[in-house]
CSV table of C-alpha atoms and ligand atoms in Angstrom, one decimal:
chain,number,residue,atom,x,y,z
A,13,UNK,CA,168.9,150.0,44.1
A,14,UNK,CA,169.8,153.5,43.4
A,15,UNK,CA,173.8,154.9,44.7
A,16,UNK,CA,173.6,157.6,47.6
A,17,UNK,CA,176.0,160.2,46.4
A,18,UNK,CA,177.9,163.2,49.1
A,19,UNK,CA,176.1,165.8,49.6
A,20,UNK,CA,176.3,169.0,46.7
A,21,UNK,CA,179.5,170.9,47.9
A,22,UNK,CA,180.6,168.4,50.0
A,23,UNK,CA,183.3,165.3,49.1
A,24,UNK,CA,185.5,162.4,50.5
A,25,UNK,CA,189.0,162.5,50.8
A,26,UNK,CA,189.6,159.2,49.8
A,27,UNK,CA,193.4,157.3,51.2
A,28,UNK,CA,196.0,158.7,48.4
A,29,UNK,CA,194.9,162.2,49.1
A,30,UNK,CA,194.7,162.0,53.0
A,31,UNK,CA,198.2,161.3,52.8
A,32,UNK,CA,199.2,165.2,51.9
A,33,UNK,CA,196.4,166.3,54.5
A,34,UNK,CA,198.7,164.3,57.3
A,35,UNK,CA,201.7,166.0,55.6
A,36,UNK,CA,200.6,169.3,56.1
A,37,UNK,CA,199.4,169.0,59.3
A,38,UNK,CA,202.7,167.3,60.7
A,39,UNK,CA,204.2,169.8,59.1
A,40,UNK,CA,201.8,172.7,61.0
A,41,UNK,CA,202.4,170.8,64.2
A,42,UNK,CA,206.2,170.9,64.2
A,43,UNK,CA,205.9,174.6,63.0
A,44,UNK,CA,203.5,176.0,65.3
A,45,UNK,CA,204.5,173.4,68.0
A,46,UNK,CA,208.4,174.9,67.7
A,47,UNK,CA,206.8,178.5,68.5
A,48,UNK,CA,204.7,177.0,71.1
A,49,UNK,CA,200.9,177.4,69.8
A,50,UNK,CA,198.3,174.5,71.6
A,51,UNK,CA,195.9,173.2,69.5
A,52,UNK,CA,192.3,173.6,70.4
A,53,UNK,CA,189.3,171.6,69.6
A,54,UNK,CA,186.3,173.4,69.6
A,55,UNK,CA,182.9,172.4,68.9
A,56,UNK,CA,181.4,172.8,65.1
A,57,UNK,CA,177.9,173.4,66.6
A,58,UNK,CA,177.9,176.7,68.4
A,59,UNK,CA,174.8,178.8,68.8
A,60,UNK,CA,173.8,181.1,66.3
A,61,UNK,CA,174.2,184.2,68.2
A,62,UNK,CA,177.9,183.5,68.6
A,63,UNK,CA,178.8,184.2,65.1
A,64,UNK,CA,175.9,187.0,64.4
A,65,UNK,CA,177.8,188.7,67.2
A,66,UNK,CA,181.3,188.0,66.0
A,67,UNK,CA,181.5,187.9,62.1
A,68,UNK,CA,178.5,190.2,62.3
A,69,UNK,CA,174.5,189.8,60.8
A,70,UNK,CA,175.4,192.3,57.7
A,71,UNK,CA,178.1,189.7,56.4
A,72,UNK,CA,177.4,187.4,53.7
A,73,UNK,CA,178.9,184.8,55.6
A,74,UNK,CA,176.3,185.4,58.5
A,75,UNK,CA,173.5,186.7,56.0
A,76,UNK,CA,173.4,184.1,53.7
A,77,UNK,CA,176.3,181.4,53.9
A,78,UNK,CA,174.9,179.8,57.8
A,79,UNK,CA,173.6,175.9,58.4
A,80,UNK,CA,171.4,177.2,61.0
A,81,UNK,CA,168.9,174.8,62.4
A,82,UNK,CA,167.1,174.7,65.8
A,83,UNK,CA,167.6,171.9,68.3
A,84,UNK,CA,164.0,170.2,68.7
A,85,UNK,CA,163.1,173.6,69.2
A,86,UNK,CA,165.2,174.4,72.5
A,87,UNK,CA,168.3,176.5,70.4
A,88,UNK,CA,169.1,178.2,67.4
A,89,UNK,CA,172.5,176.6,66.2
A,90,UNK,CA,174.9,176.6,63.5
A,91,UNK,CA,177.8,174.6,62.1
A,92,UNK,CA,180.6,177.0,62.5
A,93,UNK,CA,181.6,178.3,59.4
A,94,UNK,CA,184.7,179.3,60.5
A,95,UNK,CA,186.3,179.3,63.9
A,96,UNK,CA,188.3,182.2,65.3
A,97,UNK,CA,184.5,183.2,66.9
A,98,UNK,CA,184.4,179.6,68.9
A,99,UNK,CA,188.0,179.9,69.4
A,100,UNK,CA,187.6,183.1,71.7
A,101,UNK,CA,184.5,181.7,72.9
A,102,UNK,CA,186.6,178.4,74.5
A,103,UNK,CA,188.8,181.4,75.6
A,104,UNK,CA,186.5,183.7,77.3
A,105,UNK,CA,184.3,180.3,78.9
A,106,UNK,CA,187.3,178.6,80.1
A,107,UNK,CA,189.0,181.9,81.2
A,108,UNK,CA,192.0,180.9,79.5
A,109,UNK,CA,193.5,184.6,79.6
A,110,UNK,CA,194.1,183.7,83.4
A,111,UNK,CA,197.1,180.9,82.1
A,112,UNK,CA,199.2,184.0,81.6
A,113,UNK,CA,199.7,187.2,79.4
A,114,UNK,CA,199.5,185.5,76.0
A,115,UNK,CA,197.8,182.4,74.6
A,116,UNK,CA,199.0,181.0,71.5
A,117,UNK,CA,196.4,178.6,69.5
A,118,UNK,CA,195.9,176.5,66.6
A,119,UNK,CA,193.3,174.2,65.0
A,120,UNK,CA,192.3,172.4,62.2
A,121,UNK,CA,188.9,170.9,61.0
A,122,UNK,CA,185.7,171.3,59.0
A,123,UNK,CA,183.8,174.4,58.2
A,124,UNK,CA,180.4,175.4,56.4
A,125,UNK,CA,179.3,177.6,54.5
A,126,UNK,CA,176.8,177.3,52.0
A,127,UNK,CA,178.5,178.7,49.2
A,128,UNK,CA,177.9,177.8,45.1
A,129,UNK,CA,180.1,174.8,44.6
A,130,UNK,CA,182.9,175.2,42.3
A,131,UNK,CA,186.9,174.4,42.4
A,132,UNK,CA,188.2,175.8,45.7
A,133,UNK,CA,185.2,176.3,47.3
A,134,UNK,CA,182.9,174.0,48.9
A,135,UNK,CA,180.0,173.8,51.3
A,136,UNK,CA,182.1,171.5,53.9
A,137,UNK,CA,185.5,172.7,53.8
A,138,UNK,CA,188.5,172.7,56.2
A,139,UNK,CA,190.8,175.5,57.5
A,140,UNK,CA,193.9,174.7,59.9
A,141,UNK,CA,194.5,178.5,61.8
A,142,UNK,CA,196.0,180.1,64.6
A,143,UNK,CA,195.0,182.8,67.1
A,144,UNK,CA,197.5,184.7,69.4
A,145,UNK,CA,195.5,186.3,72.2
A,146,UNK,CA,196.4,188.9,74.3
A,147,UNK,CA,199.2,191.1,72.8
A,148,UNK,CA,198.7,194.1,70.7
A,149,UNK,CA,202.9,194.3,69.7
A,150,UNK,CA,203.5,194.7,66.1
A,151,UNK,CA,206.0,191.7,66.7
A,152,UNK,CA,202.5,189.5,67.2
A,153,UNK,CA,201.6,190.1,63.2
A,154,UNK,CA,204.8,189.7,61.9
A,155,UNK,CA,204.9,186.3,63.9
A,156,UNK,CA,201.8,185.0,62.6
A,157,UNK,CA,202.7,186.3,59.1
A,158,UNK,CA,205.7,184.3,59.3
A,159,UNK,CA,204.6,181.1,60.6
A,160,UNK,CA,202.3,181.4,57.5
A,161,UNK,CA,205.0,182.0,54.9
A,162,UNK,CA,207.2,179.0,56.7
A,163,UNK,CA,204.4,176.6,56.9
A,164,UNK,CA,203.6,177.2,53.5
A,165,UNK,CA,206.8,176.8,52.0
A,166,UNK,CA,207.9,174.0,54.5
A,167,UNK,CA,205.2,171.6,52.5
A,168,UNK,CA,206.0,173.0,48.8
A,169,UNK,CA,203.6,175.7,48.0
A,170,UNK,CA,205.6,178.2,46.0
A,171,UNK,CA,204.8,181.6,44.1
A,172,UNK,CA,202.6,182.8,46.6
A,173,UNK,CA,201.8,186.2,47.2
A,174,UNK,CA,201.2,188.2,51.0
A,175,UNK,CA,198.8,191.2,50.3
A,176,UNK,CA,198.8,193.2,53.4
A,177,UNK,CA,196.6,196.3,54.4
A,178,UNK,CA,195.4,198.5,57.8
A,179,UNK,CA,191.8,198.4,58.6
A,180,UNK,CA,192.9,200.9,61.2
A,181,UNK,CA,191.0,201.3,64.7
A,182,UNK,CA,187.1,201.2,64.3
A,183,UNK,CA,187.1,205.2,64.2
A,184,UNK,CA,189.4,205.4,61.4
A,185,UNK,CA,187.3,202.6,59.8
A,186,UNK,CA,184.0,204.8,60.2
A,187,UNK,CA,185.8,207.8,58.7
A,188,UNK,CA,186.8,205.6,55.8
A,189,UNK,CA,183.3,204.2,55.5
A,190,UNK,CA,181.7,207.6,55.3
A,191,UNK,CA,184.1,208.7,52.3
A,192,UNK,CA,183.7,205.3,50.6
A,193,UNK,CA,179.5,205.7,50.9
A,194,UNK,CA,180.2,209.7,49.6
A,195,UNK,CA,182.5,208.4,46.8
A,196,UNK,CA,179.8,205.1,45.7
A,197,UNK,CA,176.3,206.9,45.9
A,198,UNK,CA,176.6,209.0,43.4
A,199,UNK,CA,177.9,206.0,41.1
A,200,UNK,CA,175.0,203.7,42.7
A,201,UNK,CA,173.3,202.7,39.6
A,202,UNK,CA,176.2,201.4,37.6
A,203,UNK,CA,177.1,198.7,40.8
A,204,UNK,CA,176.5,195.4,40.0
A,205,UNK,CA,173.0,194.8,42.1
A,206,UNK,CA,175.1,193.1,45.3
A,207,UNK,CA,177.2,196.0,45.9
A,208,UNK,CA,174.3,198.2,45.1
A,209,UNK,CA,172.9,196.1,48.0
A,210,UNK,CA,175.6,196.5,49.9
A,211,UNK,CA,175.8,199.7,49.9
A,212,UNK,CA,174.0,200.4,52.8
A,213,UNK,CA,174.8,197.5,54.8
A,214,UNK,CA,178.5,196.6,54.4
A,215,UNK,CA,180.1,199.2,52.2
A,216,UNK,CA,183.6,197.9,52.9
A,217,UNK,CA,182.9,194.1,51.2
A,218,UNK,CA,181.9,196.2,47.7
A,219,UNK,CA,186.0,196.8,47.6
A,220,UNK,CA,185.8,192.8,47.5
A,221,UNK,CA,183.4,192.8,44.8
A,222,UNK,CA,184.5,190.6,41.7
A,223,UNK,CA,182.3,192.3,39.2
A,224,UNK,CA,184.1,193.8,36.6
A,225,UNK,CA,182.9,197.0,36.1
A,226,UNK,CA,182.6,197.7,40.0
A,227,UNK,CA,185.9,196.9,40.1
A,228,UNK,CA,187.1,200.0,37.7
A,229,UNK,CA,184.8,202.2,39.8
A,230,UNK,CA,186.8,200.2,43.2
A,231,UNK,CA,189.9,201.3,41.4
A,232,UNK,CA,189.4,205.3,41.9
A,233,UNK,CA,187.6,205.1,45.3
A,234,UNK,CA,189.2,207.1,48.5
A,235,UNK,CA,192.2,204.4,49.8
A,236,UNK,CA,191.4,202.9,53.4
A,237,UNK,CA,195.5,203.7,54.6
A,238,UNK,CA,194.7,207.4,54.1
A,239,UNK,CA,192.2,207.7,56.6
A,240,UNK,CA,194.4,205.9,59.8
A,241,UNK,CA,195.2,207.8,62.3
A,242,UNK,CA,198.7,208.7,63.1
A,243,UNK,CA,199.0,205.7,66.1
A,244,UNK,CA,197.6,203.7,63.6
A,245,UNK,CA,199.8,204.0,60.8
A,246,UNK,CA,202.5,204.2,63.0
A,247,UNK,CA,201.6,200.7,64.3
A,248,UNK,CA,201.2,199.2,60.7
A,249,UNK,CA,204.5,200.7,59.5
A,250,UNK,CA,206.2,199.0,62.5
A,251,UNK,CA,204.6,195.4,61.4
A,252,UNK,CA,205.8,196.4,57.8
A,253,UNK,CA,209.3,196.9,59.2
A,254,UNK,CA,209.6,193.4,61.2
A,255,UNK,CA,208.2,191.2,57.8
A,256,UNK,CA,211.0,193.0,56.1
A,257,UNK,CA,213.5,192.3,58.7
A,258,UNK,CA,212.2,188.4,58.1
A,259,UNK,CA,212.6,188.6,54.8
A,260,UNK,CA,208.9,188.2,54.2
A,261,UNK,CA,208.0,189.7,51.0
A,262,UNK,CA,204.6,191.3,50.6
A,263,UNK,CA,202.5,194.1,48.4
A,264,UNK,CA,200.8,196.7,50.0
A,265,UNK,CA,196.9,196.5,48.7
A,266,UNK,CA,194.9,199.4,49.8
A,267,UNK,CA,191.6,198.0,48.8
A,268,UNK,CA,192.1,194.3,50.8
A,269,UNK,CA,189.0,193.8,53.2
A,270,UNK,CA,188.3,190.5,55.1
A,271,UNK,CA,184.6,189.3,54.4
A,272,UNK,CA,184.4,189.0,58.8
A,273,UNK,CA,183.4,192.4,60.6
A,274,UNK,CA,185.9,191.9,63.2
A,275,UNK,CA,188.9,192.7,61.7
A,276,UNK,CA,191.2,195.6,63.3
A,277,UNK,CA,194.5,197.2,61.5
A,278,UNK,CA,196.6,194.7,60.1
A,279,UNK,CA,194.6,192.3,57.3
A,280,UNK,CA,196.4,190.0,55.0
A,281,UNK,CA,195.8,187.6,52.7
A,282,UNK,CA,198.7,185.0,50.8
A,283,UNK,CA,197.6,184.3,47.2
A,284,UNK,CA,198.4,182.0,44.9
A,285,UNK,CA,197.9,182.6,41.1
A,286,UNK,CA,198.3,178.9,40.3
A,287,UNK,CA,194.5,178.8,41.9
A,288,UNK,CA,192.2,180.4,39.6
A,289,UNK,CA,189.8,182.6,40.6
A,290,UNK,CA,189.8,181.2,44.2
A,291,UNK,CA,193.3,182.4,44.7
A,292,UNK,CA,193.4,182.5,48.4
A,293,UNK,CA,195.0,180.3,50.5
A,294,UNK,CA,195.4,182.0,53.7
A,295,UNK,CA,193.7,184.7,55.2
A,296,UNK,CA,194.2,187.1,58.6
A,297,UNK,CA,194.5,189.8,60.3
A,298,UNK,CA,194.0,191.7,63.5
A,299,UNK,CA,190.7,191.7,65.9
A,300,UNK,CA,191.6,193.4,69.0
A,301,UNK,CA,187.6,194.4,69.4
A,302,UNK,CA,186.3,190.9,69.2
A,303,UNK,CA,187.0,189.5,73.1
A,304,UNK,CA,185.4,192.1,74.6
A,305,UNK,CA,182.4,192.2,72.2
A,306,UNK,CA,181.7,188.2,73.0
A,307,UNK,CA,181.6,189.6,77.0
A,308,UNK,CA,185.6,188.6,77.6
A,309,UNK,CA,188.6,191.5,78.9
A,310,UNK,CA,189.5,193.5,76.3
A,311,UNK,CA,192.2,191.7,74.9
A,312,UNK,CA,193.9,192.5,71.7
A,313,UNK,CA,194.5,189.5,69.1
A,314,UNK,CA,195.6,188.3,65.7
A,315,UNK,CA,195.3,185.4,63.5
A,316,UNK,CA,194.9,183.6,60.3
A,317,UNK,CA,192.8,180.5,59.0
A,318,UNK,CA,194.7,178.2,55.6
A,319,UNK,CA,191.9,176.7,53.5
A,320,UNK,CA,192.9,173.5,53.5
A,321,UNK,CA,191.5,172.1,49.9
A,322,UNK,CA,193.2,174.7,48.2
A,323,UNK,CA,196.3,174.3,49.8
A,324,UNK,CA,196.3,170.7,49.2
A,325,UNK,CA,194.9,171.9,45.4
A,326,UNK,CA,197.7,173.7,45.3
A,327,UNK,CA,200.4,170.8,46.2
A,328,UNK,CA,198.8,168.3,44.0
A,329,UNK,CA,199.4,170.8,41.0
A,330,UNK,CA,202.8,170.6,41.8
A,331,UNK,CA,202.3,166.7,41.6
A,332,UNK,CA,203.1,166.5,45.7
A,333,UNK,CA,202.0,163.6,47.3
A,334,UNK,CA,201.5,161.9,50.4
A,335,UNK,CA,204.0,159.0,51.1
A,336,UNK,CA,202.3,155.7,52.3
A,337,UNK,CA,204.2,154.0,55.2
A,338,UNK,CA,205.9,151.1,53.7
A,339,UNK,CA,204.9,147.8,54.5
A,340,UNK,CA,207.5,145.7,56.4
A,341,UNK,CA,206.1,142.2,56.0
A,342,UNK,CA,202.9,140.6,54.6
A,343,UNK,CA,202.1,137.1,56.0
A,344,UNK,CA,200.8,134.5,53.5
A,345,UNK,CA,199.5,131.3,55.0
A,346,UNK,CA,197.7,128.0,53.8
A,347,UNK,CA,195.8,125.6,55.5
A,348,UNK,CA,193.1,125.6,58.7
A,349,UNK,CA,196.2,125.5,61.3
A,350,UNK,CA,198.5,128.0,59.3
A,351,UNK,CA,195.4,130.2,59.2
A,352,UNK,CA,194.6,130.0,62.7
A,353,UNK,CA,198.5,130.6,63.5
A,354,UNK,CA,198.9,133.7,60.6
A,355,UNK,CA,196.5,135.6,62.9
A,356,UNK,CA,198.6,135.3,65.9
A,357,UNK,CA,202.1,135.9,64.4
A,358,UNK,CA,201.1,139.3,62.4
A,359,UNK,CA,199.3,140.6,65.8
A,360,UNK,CA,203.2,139.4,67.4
A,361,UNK,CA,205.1,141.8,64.6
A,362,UNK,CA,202.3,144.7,64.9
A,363,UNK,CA,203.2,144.9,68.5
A,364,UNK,CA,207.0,145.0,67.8
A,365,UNK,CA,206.5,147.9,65.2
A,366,UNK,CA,206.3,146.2,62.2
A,367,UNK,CA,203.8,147.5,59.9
A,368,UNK,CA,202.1,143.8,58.7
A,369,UNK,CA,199.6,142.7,56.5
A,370,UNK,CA,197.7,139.3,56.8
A,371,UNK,CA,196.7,138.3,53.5
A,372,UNK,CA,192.9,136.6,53.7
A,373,UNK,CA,192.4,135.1,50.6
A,374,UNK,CA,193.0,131.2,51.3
A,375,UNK,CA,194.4,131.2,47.3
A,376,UNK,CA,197.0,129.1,46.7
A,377,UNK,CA,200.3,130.3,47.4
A,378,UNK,CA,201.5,131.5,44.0
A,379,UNK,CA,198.9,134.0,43.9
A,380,UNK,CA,199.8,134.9,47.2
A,381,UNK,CA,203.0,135.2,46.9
A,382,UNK,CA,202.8,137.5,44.0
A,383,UNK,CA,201.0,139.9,46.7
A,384,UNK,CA,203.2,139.8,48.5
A,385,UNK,CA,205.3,141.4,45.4
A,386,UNK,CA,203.2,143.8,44.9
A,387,UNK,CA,202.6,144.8,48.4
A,388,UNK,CA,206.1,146.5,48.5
A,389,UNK,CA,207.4,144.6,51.6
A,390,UNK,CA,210.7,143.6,52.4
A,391,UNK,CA,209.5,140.4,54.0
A,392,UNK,CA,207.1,137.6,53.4
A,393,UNK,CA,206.0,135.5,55.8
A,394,UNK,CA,205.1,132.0,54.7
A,395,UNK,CA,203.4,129.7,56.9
A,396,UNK,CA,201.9,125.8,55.3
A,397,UNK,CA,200.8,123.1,57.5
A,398,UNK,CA,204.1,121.6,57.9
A,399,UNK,CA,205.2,124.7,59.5
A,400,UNK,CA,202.1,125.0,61.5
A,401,UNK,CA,202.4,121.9,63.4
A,402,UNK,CA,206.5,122.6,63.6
A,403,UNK,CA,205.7,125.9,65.3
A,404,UNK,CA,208.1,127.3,62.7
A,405,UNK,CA,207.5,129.6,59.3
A,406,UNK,CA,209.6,130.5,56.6
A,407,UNK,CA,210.8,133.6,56.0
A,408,UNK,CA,211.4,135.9,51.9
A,409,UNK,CA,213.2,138.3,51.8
A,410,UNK,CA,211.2,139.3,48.8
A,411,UNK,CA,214.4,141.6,47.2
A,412,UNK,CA,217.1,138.7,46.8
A,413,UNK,CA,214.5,136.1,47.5
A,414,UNK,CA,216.2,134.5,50.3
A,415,UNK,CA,214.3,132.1,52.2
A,416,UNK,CA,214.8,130.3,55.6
A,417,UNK,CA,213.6,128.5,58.3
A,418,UNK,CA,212.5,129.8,61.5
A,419,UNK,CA,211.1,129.2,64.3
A,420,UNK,CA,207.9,131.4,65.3
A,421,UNK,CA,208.7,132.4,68.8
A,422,UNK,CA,211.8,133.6,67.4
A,423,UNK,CA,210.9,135.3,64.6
A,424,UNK,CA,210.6,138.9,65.8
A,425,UNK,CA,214.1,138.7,67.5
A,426,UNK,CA,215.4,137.9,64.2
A,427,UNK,CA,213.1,140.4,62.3
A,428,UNK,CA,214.4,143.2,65.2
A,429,UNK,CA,217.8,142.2,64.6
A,430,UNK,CA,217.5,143.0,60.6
A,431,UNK,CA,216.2,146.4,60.8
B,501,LIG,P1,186.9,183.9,49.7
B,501,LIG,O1,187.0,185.3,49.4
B,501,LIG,O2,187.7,183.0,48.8
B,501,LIG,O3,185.4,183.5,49.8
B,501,LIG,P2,186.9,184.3,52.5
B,501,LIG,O4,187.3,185.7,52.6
B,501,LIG,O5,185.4,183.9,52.6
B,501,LIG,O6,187.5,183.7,51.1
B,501,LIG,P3,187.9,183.4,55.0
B,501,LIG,O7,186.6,183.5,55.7
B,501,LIG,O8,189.0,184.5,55.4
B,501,LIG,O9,187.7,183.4,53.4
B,501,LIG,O10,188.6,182.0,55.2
B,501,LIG,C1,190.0,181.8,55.1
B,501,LIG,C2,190.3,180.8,54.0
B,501,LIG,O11,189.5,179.6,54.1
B,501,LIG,C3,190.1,181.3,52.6
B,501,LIG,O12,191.2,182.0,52.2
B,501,LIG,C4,190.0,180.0,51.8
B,501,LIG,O13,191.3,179.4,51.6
B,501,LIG,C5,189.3,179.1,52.8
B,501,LIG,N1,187.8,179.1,52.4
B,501,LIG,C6,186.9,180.0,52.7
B,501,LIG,N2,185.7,179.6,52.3
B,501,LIG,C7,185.9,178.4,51.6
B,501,LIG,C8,185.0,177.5,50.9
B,501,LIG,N3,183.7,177.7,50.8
B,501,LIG,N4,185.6,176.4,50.4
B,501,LIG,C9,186.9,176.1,50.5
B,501,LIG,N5,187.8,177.0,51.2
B,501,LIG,C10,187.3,178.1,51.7
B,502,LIG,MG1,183.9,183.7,51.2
């Protein structure tokens, strides 16, 4: 019979490498955890609407990159392809800005985007993020920014880069996009045919363009920071001014948009050059529009989503990996009784903490034994018929090779009293 292989753009994460994914998230729950951030778990079908309303309809990600199906006909759904949109939906549903002023947030888990698949970027993909609702204080970037920088240096990423830029307040953003379409239109015909697209639609994601030659004409176009407003720069000057009080290095890039329509005065991205082409591990910023325009309060927020693959990329360039827990004893036995009693005793030393494997071969002990080697544990326990029918079993230490008798009720007493 033929093999049913993963789906194109999607792929397992087999044991070895699941081991860094548990890293970093015990790392992203001690970090966000310490600065008091919930996690959330959200649903990945939401309807449709949610994100045309949120990312918006003239986004690629919206536009092009959806799983959108229909329920038997009842609704029009989609696998969220990312999840600030169902986050502030859980907020707005569950009235969650009632707990108090601020809520502080974090998830982690799949995404979907139908994308061309390639190194870094997949059609089933996962981002861990955070959202901090309800504050519009310059302090609230730099906080997010920071528990970034620390999270990703806490599991070993290093060269990485923050690129930071205002989007400004919606009116400084239609100013901007009125110079950018006055600047492009003339130059129309020498776009690569998406931007030309785009033109009309979404000027702002033609500064994202990775075309060559539309990125020498990107390089002379009108520069979104001089068209903020003076509350606005004032406000992205004062975020500038807390990273470098945290020692948070960053480049200013005038030309960094985010690919979702939401996005309000501060955007960032961290890059890392050891990625390729899909350099971008992290990216945020600022959406104090989006709440209300899902029907919640007005209520400022900021956030950021970590692409998981190519963080975890990243770390295995850097030949990182995930420790296994160490085995503590593997139990060998021999014999219908033994068997029946190996069962028993390794269910005993799981429930005292031991971590235990049952071999369940029924080979004859050497090969057994040399497992038990292998297997890395401090202990073997051996159990024949003799010791079956004494109630007893002997006990290796497999690193001196120290061997004794003991009885089987008191084996995890002795086993506790070793540790
Ligand atoms: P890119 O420009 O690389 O397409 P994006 O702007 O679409 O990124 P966001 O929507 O901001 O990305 O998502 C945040 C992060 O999620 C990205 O920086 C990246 O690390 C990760 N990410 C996004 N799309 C994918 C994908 N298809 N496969 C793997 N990771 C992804
Ligand atoms: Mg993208």
């Amino acid at each position: 019979m033929g093999k049913i292989h993963a789906v194109r753009g999607t792929r397992d994460i087999l044991p070895q490498e699941v081991r860094l994914w548990q890293q970093v998230e015990a790392s992203a729950r001690e970090i966000l955890g310490r600065a008091n951030y919930q996690e959330i778990r959200t649903p990945i079908l939401e309807l449709t609407e949610l994100f045309a309303r949120s990312i918006g309809s003239a986004t690629d990600v919206v536009g092009k990159e959806m799983f959108s199906f229909s329920t038997r006909g009842e609704q029009e759904v989609s696998l969220r392809p990312e999840n600030t949109a169902g986050v502030v939906r859980a907020y707005i549903q569950h009235g969650l800005q009632m707990a108090g002023d601020v809520q502080r947030l974090w998830y982690c888990g799949p995404m979907f985007r139908y994308e061309r698949p390639q190194a870094g970027r997949q059609r089933q993909f996962h981002q861990l993020g955070v959202e901090l609702l309800g504050s519009r204080d310059p302090r609230a970037d730099a906080e997010v920014i920071a528990l970034a920088w620390d999270l990703l240096r806490a599991v070993g990423a290093e060269n990485l880069t923050l690129r930071l830029n205002s989007l400004g307040d919606p009116q400084d953003r239609l100013a901007y996009r009125q110079a950018l379409v006055d600047y492009l239109t003339p130059l129309k015909e020498e776009l690569d045919p998406d931007s030309q697209e785009r033109l009309g639609r979404n000027p702002l994601r033609i500064l994202d363009s990775k075309d060559p030659h539309t990125c020498a004409i990107v390089e002379k176009a009108p520069k979104l920071p001089d068209y903020l407003s003076a509350d606005s720069r004032a406000f992205f000057e004062q975020v500038q001014a807390h990273l470098k009080a945290l020692d948070i290095p960053y480049e200013l890039d005038p030309y960094l948009v985010r690919g979702l329509d939401y996005y309000t005065h501060t955007a960032f991205e961290i890059v890392s050059p050891e990625l390729g082409s899909q350099s971008t591990v992290c990216g945020g910023g600022r959406y104090d529009g989006l709440v209300e325009e899902l029907g919640g309060p007005p209520t400022p927020a900021v956030g950021w989503a970590i692409g998981m693959e190519r963080l975890v990329l990243l770390l295995q360039k850097k030949q990182l990996e995930g420790v296994a827990r160490p085995l503590d004893v593997y139990v060998i036995s021999r014999g219908a009784k033994a068997e029946a009693q190996s069962l028993q005793v390794a269910q005993a030393l799981r429930q005292a903490g031991f971590c235990t494997e049952l071999d369940l071969s029924g080979s004859p002990f050497s090969k057994q034994f040399k497992r038990a080697s292998r297997s890395g544990a401090t202990w073997a326990v051996v159990l024949g018929d003799a010791e079956a029918v004494a109630g007893e079993v002997q006990l290796k230490h497999l690193p001196t090779g120290q061997q004794q008798t003991l009885l089987q009720a008191e084996l995890v007493k002795y086993l506790l009293s070793q540790r």
